[in-house]
Coordinates of C-alpha atoms and ligand atoms in Angstrom, one line a residue:
M294 CA -3.3 24.7 -6.4
K295 CA -5.6 26.1 -3.9
Y296 CA -8.9 24.3 -4.8
T297 CA -12.2 25.7 -3.5
E298 CA -14.4 22.8 -3.6
I299 CA -14.6 19.2 -4.4
M300 CA -17.3 18.1 -7.0
V301 CA -18.7 14.6 -6.3
R302 CA -20.6 12.5 -9.0
Y303 CA -22.9 9.8 -7.9
G304 CA -22.9 7.5 -10.9
E305 CA -25.4 4.5 -10.3
L306 CA -27.2 6.5 -7.6
S307 CA -28.7 9.0 -10.0
T308 CA -30.7 6.2 -11.7
K309 CA -32.5 5.1 -8.4
G310 CA -35.8 6.7 -9.1
K311 CA -38.0 7.3 -6.0
N312 CA -35.1 5.8 -3.9
R313 CA -32.8 8.6 -5.1
R314 CA -33.4 11.1 -2.3
L315 CA -32.9 8.5 0.1
F316 CA -29.5 7.5 -1.4
I317 CA -28.5 11.1 -1.6
S318 CA -29.2 11.8 2.1
Q319 CA -27.5 8.6 3.0
L320 CA -24.5 9.4 1.1
S321 CA -24.4 13.1 2.4
N322 CA -24.7 11.6 5.9
N323 CA -21.7 9.4 5.3
V324 CA -19.5 11.9 3.8
K325 CA -20.3 14.3 6.6
K326 CA -19.2 11.4 9.0
S327 CA -16.1 10.7 7.3
L328 CA -15.0 14.4 7.0
H329 CA -16.0 15.2 10.6
E330 CA -12.7 16.4 11.4
F331 CA -12.9 19.3 8.8
E332 CA -15.5 21.5 10.6
E333 CA -15.2 24.2 8.0
I334 CA -16.5 22.1 5.1
K335 CA -19.9 22.7 3.8
I336 CA -21.8 19.9 2.1
Q337 CA -24.3 20.8 -0.5
A338 CA -26.1 17.7 -1.9
D339 CA -28.0 18.5 -5.3
R340 CA -29.8 16.0 -7.5
D341 CA -26.9 15.1 -9.7
R342 CA -23.9 16.1 -7.8
M343 CA -22.5 16.8 -4.5
H344 CA -20.5 19.9 -3.8
L345 CA -18.0 20.0 -0.8
I346 CA -17.2 23.7 -0.1
L347 CA -13.8 23.6 1.3
N348 CA -13.7 26.9 3.2
G349 CA -10.0 26.6 3.3
A350 CA -9.6 22.9 4.1
D351 CA -7.0 20.8 2.6
S352 CA -8.2 19.4 -0.7
D353 CA -5.6 16.4 -0.8
K354 CA -6.4 15.3 2.6
V355 CA -10.3 15.6 2.0
M356 CA -9.9 13.6 -1.2
S357 CA -8.0 11.0 0.6
H358 CA -11.2 10.3 2.6
L359 CA -13.4 10.2 -0.5
G360 CA -11.7 7.1 -2.1
S361 CA -13.3 4.7 0.6
I362 CA -17.0 6.2 0.6
F363 CA -19.4 3.8 -1.3
G364 CA -21.8 5.6 -3.7
I365 CA -19.1 7.9 -5.1
Q366 CA -18.5 7.3 -8.7
S367 CA -15.8 10.0 -9.2
F368 CA -14.9 13.4 -8.1
S369 CA -12.9 16.4 -9.1
P370 CA -11.3 19.3 -7.2
V371 CA -12.6 22.5 -8.5
I372 CA -11.5 26.1 -8.5
R373 CA -14.2 28.9 -8.0
V374 CA -13.1 32.3 -9.7
E375 CA -14.8 35.4 -10.5
K376 CA -16.6 35.6 -14.0
N377 CA -13.8 37.5 -15.5
T378 CA -12.4 36.3 -19.0
E379 CA -8.9 37.1 -18.0
V380 CA -9.0 35.3 -14.6
I381 CA -10.6 32.2 -16.1
C382 CA -7.9 31.9 -18.7
Q383 CA -4.9 32.5 -16.1
T384 CA -6.5 29.9 -13.6
A385 CA -7.0 27.3 -16.6
V386 CA -3.4 27.7 -17.6
K387 CA -2.0 27.5 -14.1
M388 CA -4.2 24.4 -13.3
V389 CA -3.1 22.5 -16.4
K390 CA 0.6 23.5 -15.9
E391 CA 0.6 21.9 -12.6
I392 CA -0.5 18.3 -13.8
W393 CA 0.8 18.4 -17.5
T394 CA 3.8 16.2 -18.4
E395 CA 5.6 16.2 -21.8
G396 CA 3.6 14.8 -24.6
Q397 CA 0.2 14.9 -23.1
T398 CA -2.8 16.4 -25.0
F399 CA -5.7 18.6 -23.8
K400 CA -9.1 19.5 -24.6
V401 CA -11.4 22.3 -23.0
Q402 CA -15.1 21.6 -22.4
S403 CA -17.1 24.4 -21.5
R404 CA -20.7 25.0 -20.2
R405 CA -22.5 28.2 -19.7
S406 CA -25.7 28.2 -17.5
D407 CA -25.6 32.2 -17.3
K408 CA -26.5 33.0 -20.7
Q409 CA -25.6 36.7 -20.1
F410 CA -22.0 35.8 -19.9
I411 CA -20.0 37.5 -22.7
W412 CA -18.4 34.2 -24.2
D413 CA -20.7 31.4 -25.1
S414 CA -19.4 27.8 -24.7
N415 CA -17.8 27.8 -28.1
D416 CA -16.0 31.0 -27.5
M417 CA -14.9 29.6 -24.3
N418 CA -13.5 26.6 -25.7
R419 CA -11.5 28.5 -28.2
E420 CA -10.2 31.3 -25.9
V421 CA -9.4 29.2 -22.9
G422 CA -7.9 26.6 -25.3
G423 CA -5.9 29.2 -27.0
A424 CA -4.6 30.5 -23.6
I425 CA -3.5 27.1 -22.6
Y426 CA -1.9 26.4 -25.9
H427 CA 0.1 29.6 -25.8
G428 CA 0.8 29.4 -22.0
I429 CA 2.4 26.0 -22.0
P430 CA 4.9 25.4 -24.7
G431 CA 4.6 22.0 -26.4
I432 CA 1.0 21.1 -25.4
E433 CA -1.1 19.9 -28.2
A434 CA -5.0 20.1 -28.3
Q435 CA -6.7 16.7 -29.0
M436 CA -10.6 16.5 -29.4
I437 CA -10.9 12.8 -29.2
K438 CA -9.7 11.2 -25.9
P439 CA -7.5 14.0 -24.8
D440 CA -5.2 13.2 -21.7
I441 CA -6.5 16.2 -19.8
R442 CA -9.8 17.5 -20.0
V443 CA -10.4 21.1 -18.6
D444 CA -14.0 21.7 -17.7
V445 CA -15.1 25.2 -17.5
E446 CA -18.5 25.9 -16.3
V447 CA -19.9 29.6 -15.8
R448 CA -22.8 29.8 -13.5
Y449 CA -24.6 32.8 -12.2
E450 CA -22.8 33.2 -9.1
A451 CA -19.2 32.3 -10.5
A452 CA -17.1 30.4 -12.8
Y453 CA -15.9 26.8 -11.9
L454 CA -12.8 25.0 -13.4
S455 CA -11.4 21.6 -13.0
C456 CA -9.2 19.3 -15.1
L457 CA -8.8 16.3 -12.8
T458 CA -11.2 13.3 -12.4
I459 CA -10.6 10.8 -9.7
F460 CA -12.5 7.5 -9.6
G461 CA -14.4 6.6 -6.4
P462 CA -15.3 3.3 -5.2
G463 CA -18.7 3.0 -6.9
G464 CA -21.5 1.0 -5.3
L465 CA -24.1 2.2 -3.0
P466 CA -24.0 4.4 0.3
V467 CA -23.5 2.1 3.3
G468 CA -26.8 2.1 5.3
S469 CA -29.1 2.6 2.2
S470 CA -29.7 -1.2 1.7
G471 CA -30.3 -1.7 5.6
K472 CA -28.3 -3.8 8.0
G473 CA -26.9 -7.1 7.7
M474 CA -25.0 -9.4 10.1
L475 CA -21.5 -10.5 8.8
M476 CA -20.5 -13.9 10.0
L477 CA -16.8 -13.0 10.4
S478 CA -14.3 -15.8 11.2
G479 CA -10.5 -15.2 11.1
G480 CA -10.2 -16.3 7.4
I481 CA -9.6 -14.8 4.1
D482 CA -13.3 -15.1 2.8
S483 CA -15.5 -13.5 5.3
P484 CA -14.0 -9.9 5.5
V485 CA -14.1 -9.8 1.7
A486 CA -17.9 -10.8 2.0
G487 CA -18.3 -8.0 4.4
Y488 CA -16.6 -5.4 2.2
L489 CA -18.5 -6.4 -0.8
G490 CA -21.8 -6.3 1.3
M491 CA -20.8 -2.9 2.4
K492 CA -20.1 -1.8 -1.3
R493 CA -23.8 -2.7 -2.1
G494 CA -25.0 -0.4 0.7
V495 CA -25.2 -3.0 3.6
E496 CA -24.5 -1.6 7.1
I497 CA -22.6 -4.5 8.8
E498 CA -22.4 -5.7 12.2
A499 CA -19.7 -8.5 12.7
V500 CA -20.6 -11.9 14.6
H501 CA -17.7 -13.9 15.6
F502 CA -17.9 -17.3 17.3
Y503 CA -15.2 -18.2 19.7
S504 CA -14.5 -21.2 21.8
P505 CA -12.0 -20.6 24.6
P506 CA -10.0 -22.3 25.9
Y507 CA -9.8 -24.3 22.6
T508 CA -9.3 -21.1 20.7
S509 CA -6.8 -18.5 21.7
E510 CA -7.2 -14.9 22.7
K511 CA -5.2 -14.1 19.6
A512 CA -7.7 -15.7 17.3
L513 CA -10.2 -13.4 18.7
Q514 CA -8.0 -10.5 18.4
K515 CA -7.4 -11.2 14.8
A516 CA -11.0 -11.3 14.0
K517 CA -11.2 -7.8 15.6
D518 CA -8.3 -6.5 13.7
L519 CA -9.9 -7.7 10.5
T520 CA -13.0 -5.8 11.5
V521 CA -10.7 -2.7 11.9
K522 CA -9.7 -3.0 8.2
L523 CA -13.4 -2.8 7.3
T524 CA -13.9 0.4 9.3
P525 CA -12.9 3.0 6.7
Y526 CA -15.9 2.4 4.7
V527 CA -18.2 3.0 7.5
G528 CA -16.6 4.5 10.7
G529 CA -17.3 2.0 13.5
I530 CA -18.6 -1.5 13.4
Q531 CA -20.3 -3.3 16.1
F532 CA -18.4 -6.6 16.9
I533 CA -20.3 -9.2 18.6
T534 CA -18.6 -12.1 20.2
V535 CA -20.6 -15.3 20.6
P536 CA -19.3 -18.0 23.2
F537 CA -19.4 -21.2 21.5
T538 CA -17.6 -23.7 23.6
E539 CA -20.4 -25.4 25.1
I540 CA -22.2 -25.9 21.8
Q541 CA -19.3 -27.4 20.1
E542 CA -18.4 -29.8 23.3
E543 CA -22.0 -30.9 23.2
I544 CA -22.0 -31.6 19.5
K545 CA -19.0 -33.5 19.8
R546 CA -20.3 -35.6 22.5
S547 CA -23.6 -36.4 21.1
I548 CA -23.5 -36.3 17.4
P549 CA -21.6 -38.8 15.0
S550 CA -18.3 -37.1 13.8
G551 CA -19.3 -37.1 10.0
Y552 CA -22.3 -34.6 11.0
W553 CA -20.4 -32.5 13.5
M554 CA -19.8 -29.7 10.7
T555 CA -23.3 -29.7 9.6
V556 CA -24.7 -29.4 12.9
T557 CA -22.2 -26.8 14.1
R558 CA -23.0 -24.6 11.1
R559 CA -26.7 -24.9 11.8
F560 CA -26.1 -23.5 15.3
M561 CA -24.0 -20.8 14.0
L562 CA -26.8 -19.7 11.6
R563 CA -29.3 -20.1 14.4
L564 CA -27.6 -17.7 16.7
T565 CA -26.8 -15.3 14.0
D566 CA -30.3 -15.1 13.1
L567 CA -31.3 -14.6 16.7
I568 CA -28.8 -11.6 16.9
R569 CA -30.2 -10.2 13.6
E570 CA -33.7 -10.4 14.8
E571 CA -32.7 -8.8 18.1
R572 CA -30.6 -6.1 16.4
H573 CA -33.2 -5.3 13.6
G574 CA -31.0 -6.6 10.7
L575 CA -32.5 -7.5 7.4
A576 CA -30.0 -10.4 6.3
I577 CA -27.0 -12.5 7.0
I578 CA -23.8 -12.3 5.1
N579 CA -21.0 -14.9 5.2
G580 CA -17.9 -16.0 3.2
E581 CA -19.2 -19.0 1.7
S582 CA -17.6 -20.0 -1.7
L583 CA -19.3 -22.9 -3.6
G584 CA -17.1 -26.3 -3.3
Q585 CA -14.4 -24.6 -1.3
V586 CA -14.8 -27.0 1.7
A587 CA -17.2 -29.9 2.9
S588 CA -19.6 -27.4 4.5
Q589 CA -19.9 -25.3 1.2
T590 CA -21.2 -27.9 -1.1
M591 CA -24.8 -27.3 -2.3
H592 CA -25.9 -30.4 -0.4
S593 CA -24.3 -29.0 2.8
M594 CA -25.8 -25.6 2.2
L595 CA -29.2 -27.0 1.7
A596 CA -29.0 -28.8 5.1
I597 CA -27.5 -25.9 7.0
N598 CA -29.8 -23.3 5.4
E599 CA -32.7 -25.1 6.6
V600 CA -32.8 -23.4 10.0
T601 CA -33.8 -20.0 8.6
T602 CA -35.6 -18.4 5.9
T603 CA -33.7 -15.0 6.3
P604 CA -31.8 -14.0 3.2
I605 CA -28.5 -15.0 3.2
I606 CA -26.0 -13.0 1.1
R607 CA -23.0 -14.8 -0.2
P608 CA -21.0 -12.3 -2.2
V609 CA -18.1 -14.6 -2.9
I610 CA -20.2 -17.7 -3.6
T611 CA -19.2 -18.0 -7.3
M612 CA -15.5 -16.7 -6.8
D613 CA -12.3 -18.7 -7.2
K614 CA -10.0 -18.5 -4.2
S615 CA -7.6 -16.5 -6.4
E616 CA -10.2 -13.9 -7.1
I617 CA -11.1 -13.5 -3.3
I618 CA -7.4 -13.2 -2.4
E619 CA -7.1 -10.5 -5.0
I620 CA -9.7 -8.3 -3.3
A621 CA -8.3 -9.2 0.1
E622 CA -5.1 -7.9 -0.9
E623 CA -6.7 -4.8 -2.2
I624 CA -8.5 -4.1 1.0
D625 CA -5.5 -5.2 3.1
T626 CA -7.1 -8.1 5.0
F627 CA -4.9 -10.9 3.5
E628 CA -1.7 -10.6 5.4
L629 CA -3.6 -10.7 8.8
A630 CA -6.0 -13.2 7.6
I631 CA -3.2 -16.0 6.8
Q632 CA -1.7 -15.5 10.3
P633 CA -2.1 -19.0 11.8
F634 CA -4.5 -18.7 14.8
E635 CA -6.7 -21.5 15.3
D636 CA -10.5 -20.6 15.1
C637 CA -13.3 -22.6 16.5
C638 CA -14.0 -24.6 13.3
T639 CA -10.6 -25.7 12.7
I640 CA -10.3 -27.1 16.1
F641 CA -13.5 -29.3 16.1
A642 CA -13.0 -30.3 12.6
P643 CA -14.1 -33.9 12.2
P644 CA -11.7 -36.2 10.4
E645 CA -14.1 -36.8 7.6
P646 CA -16.9 -34.4 7.4
K647 CA -19.9 -35.4 5.2
T648 CA -20.0 -33.4 1.9
K649 CA -23.6 -34.6 1.2
P650 CA -25.3 -34.6 4.7
K651 CA -28.9 -35.8 4.8
L652 CA -31.3 -33.5 6.1
E653 CA -33.6 -36.2 7.8
K654 CA -30.4 -37.5 9.5
V655 CA -29.4 -34.1 10.9
L656 CA -32.9 -33.6 12.3
Q657 CA -32.7 -37.1 13.9
Y658 CA -29.4 -36.4 15.5
E659 CA -30.2 -32.9 16.7
E660 CA -33.2 -34.5 18.8
R661 CA -30.5 -35.7 21.0
L662 CA -29.7 -31.8 22.0
D663 CA -31.4 -29.4 24.2
I664 CA -31.4 -26.9 21.2
E665 CA -33.4 -24.2 23.0
G666 CA -31.2 -24.3 26.1
M667 CA -27.9 -24.2 24.2
L668 CA -29.0 -21.3 22.2
E669 CA -30.3 -19.6 25.2
R670 CA -27.0 -19.8 27.2
A671 CA -24.9 -18.7 24.2
M672 CA -27.1 -15.8 23.7
A673 CA -26.9 -14.8 27.4
G674 CA -23.0 -14.7 27.0
I675 CA -22.5 -12.5 23.9
T676 CA -20.7 -9.4 24.2
I677 CA -20.9 -6.3 22.0
E678 CA -18.3 -3.7 21.5
E679 CA -17.6 -1.0 18.8
I680 CA -14.6 -1.4 16.8
K681 CA -13.0 1.9 15.4
S682 CA -10.5 2.5 12.7
S683 CA -7.8 3.6 15.5
D684 CA -7.9 0.1 17.3
N685 CA -5.3 -2.3 17.0
F686 CA -5.9 -5.5 18.9
L687 CA -2.8 -7.9 18.2
N688 CA -0.3 -5.4 18.4
E689 CA -1.6 -4.0 21.6
T690 CA -1.0 -7.4 23.2
T691 CA 2.5 -7.6 22.1
E692 CA 3.2 -4.1 23.2
A693 CA 1.7 -4.8 26.8
M694 CA 3.8 -8.1 26.9
D695 CA 6.9 -6.2 25.9
E696 CA 6.3 -3.9 28.9
L697 CA 6.0 -6.6 31.1
F698 CA 9.5 -7.9 30.4
Ligands
ATP1933 P1 -13.1 -17.6 6.0 O1 -11.9 -17.6 5.1 O2 -13.9 -16.4 5.9 O3 -12.7 -17.9 7.4 P2 -13.2 -20.2 5.7 O4 -12.5 -20.4 4.7 O5 -12.7 -20.4 7.1 O6 -13.8 -18.7 5.6 P3 -15.4 -21.7 6.7 O7 -14.7 -22.2 7.9 O8 -15.9 -22.9 6.0 O9 -14.5 -21.1 5.5 O10 -16.5 -20.8 6.8 C1 -17.4 -20.3 6.0 C2 -18.1 -19.1 6.5 O11 -18.8 -19.4 7.9 C3 -17.0 -17.9 6.9 O12 -16.7 -17.4 5.6 C4 -17.9 -17.2 7.9 O13 -18.9 -16.4 7.1 C5 -18.6 -18.2 8.7 N1 -17.8 -18.5 9.8 C6 -16.8 -19.7 9.9 N2 -16.4 -19.6 11.1 C7 -16.8 -18.6 11.8 C8 -16.6 -18.1 13.1 N3 -15.7 -18.6 14.0 N4 -17.3 -16.9 13.4 C9 -18.2 -16.3 12.7 N5 -18.4 -16.8 11.4 C10 -17.8 -17.9 10.9
MG1934 MG1 -13.8 -20.0 3.2

């Protein structure tokens, strides 16, 4: 079927009052960015719906992009035809024929904004319904919960038909909530946290701590590949690498082992917050889940969180591991995340981290450190690169190695 446009419904967006215009224009920009390869498409964003006028572009290809744009509740491929009763009926029959399978029921739902049109909506329901009934032997009409709903809308300029509604990912357009720094390790939880943050409109930048030579190049590549998996929702993502070796060595040297983890986390948070400030972010996002490990007890979080008043968004905080894994599988980060490359936390993990660290002790131990100097040197060493969906870090090195031998 040669569709002429895709009609996009906003869902939650349209209830956003004064913010609505902002949301819609953000969504419109995101759609434009995602569909940049289709130069012929014209985007028309109205208050309640967005119309993507295809001008010949392949509707299936276009729709495959829409499934990962947050803020889209659902969409339908639509055919625009002239306001001619015969053409409308023929098109409706052809459309339904293409998707109908034995046993499915249908219903026609018509709307007429052009009151001059010779059929009113009741006539249209009856006439188009009759044409489908006679045109497709075996099909039955069903008013309540039909399998196929044929929408017919007659406007001033033309008539529009559609009979397929595809659900989008919902949420809010990425960027409409501002920017947040995602603390991205190489694990299962933080990519899921990033995905959920984006789903609520947060534009993310990834901050990754690494400790060469204790952590391998592969661990870093893995974090970058996880970032690649998050790009379909936004296009490119800035990936910020923070050298963390000196800080971890210094902590190990000067702090009792029961407190390594607490102090390490405080440094990570301080640095992420400095980066956030520099890059005009509004929040920090991490993959903490309550009670999962020693650093994620409420006592630990209280002691760690003390270094900043910046909002910390913890999308997976109340989820069970199995619930997090379910999302990780859905967004295809799970397989990558369970690959065994040591990251900086596992290597410096103390034998018995405190699950109830005391803040006054933390402060007392930290007096032994040149905190400002340590932060400054780490900040001086950060590198920033844009990760795009076409990147592939782990495989690239394998290929390069293959070429060597
Ligand atoms: P994940 O599954 O995301 O790796 P985890 O199970 O390894 O988490 P922790 O190591 O306790 O859990 O980390 C908790 C959170 O701290 C992570 O979800 C992430 O947001 C942040 N974090 C941990 N290590 C790093 C790192 N090397 N770089 C950036 N952020 C990190
Ligand atoms: Mg975790």
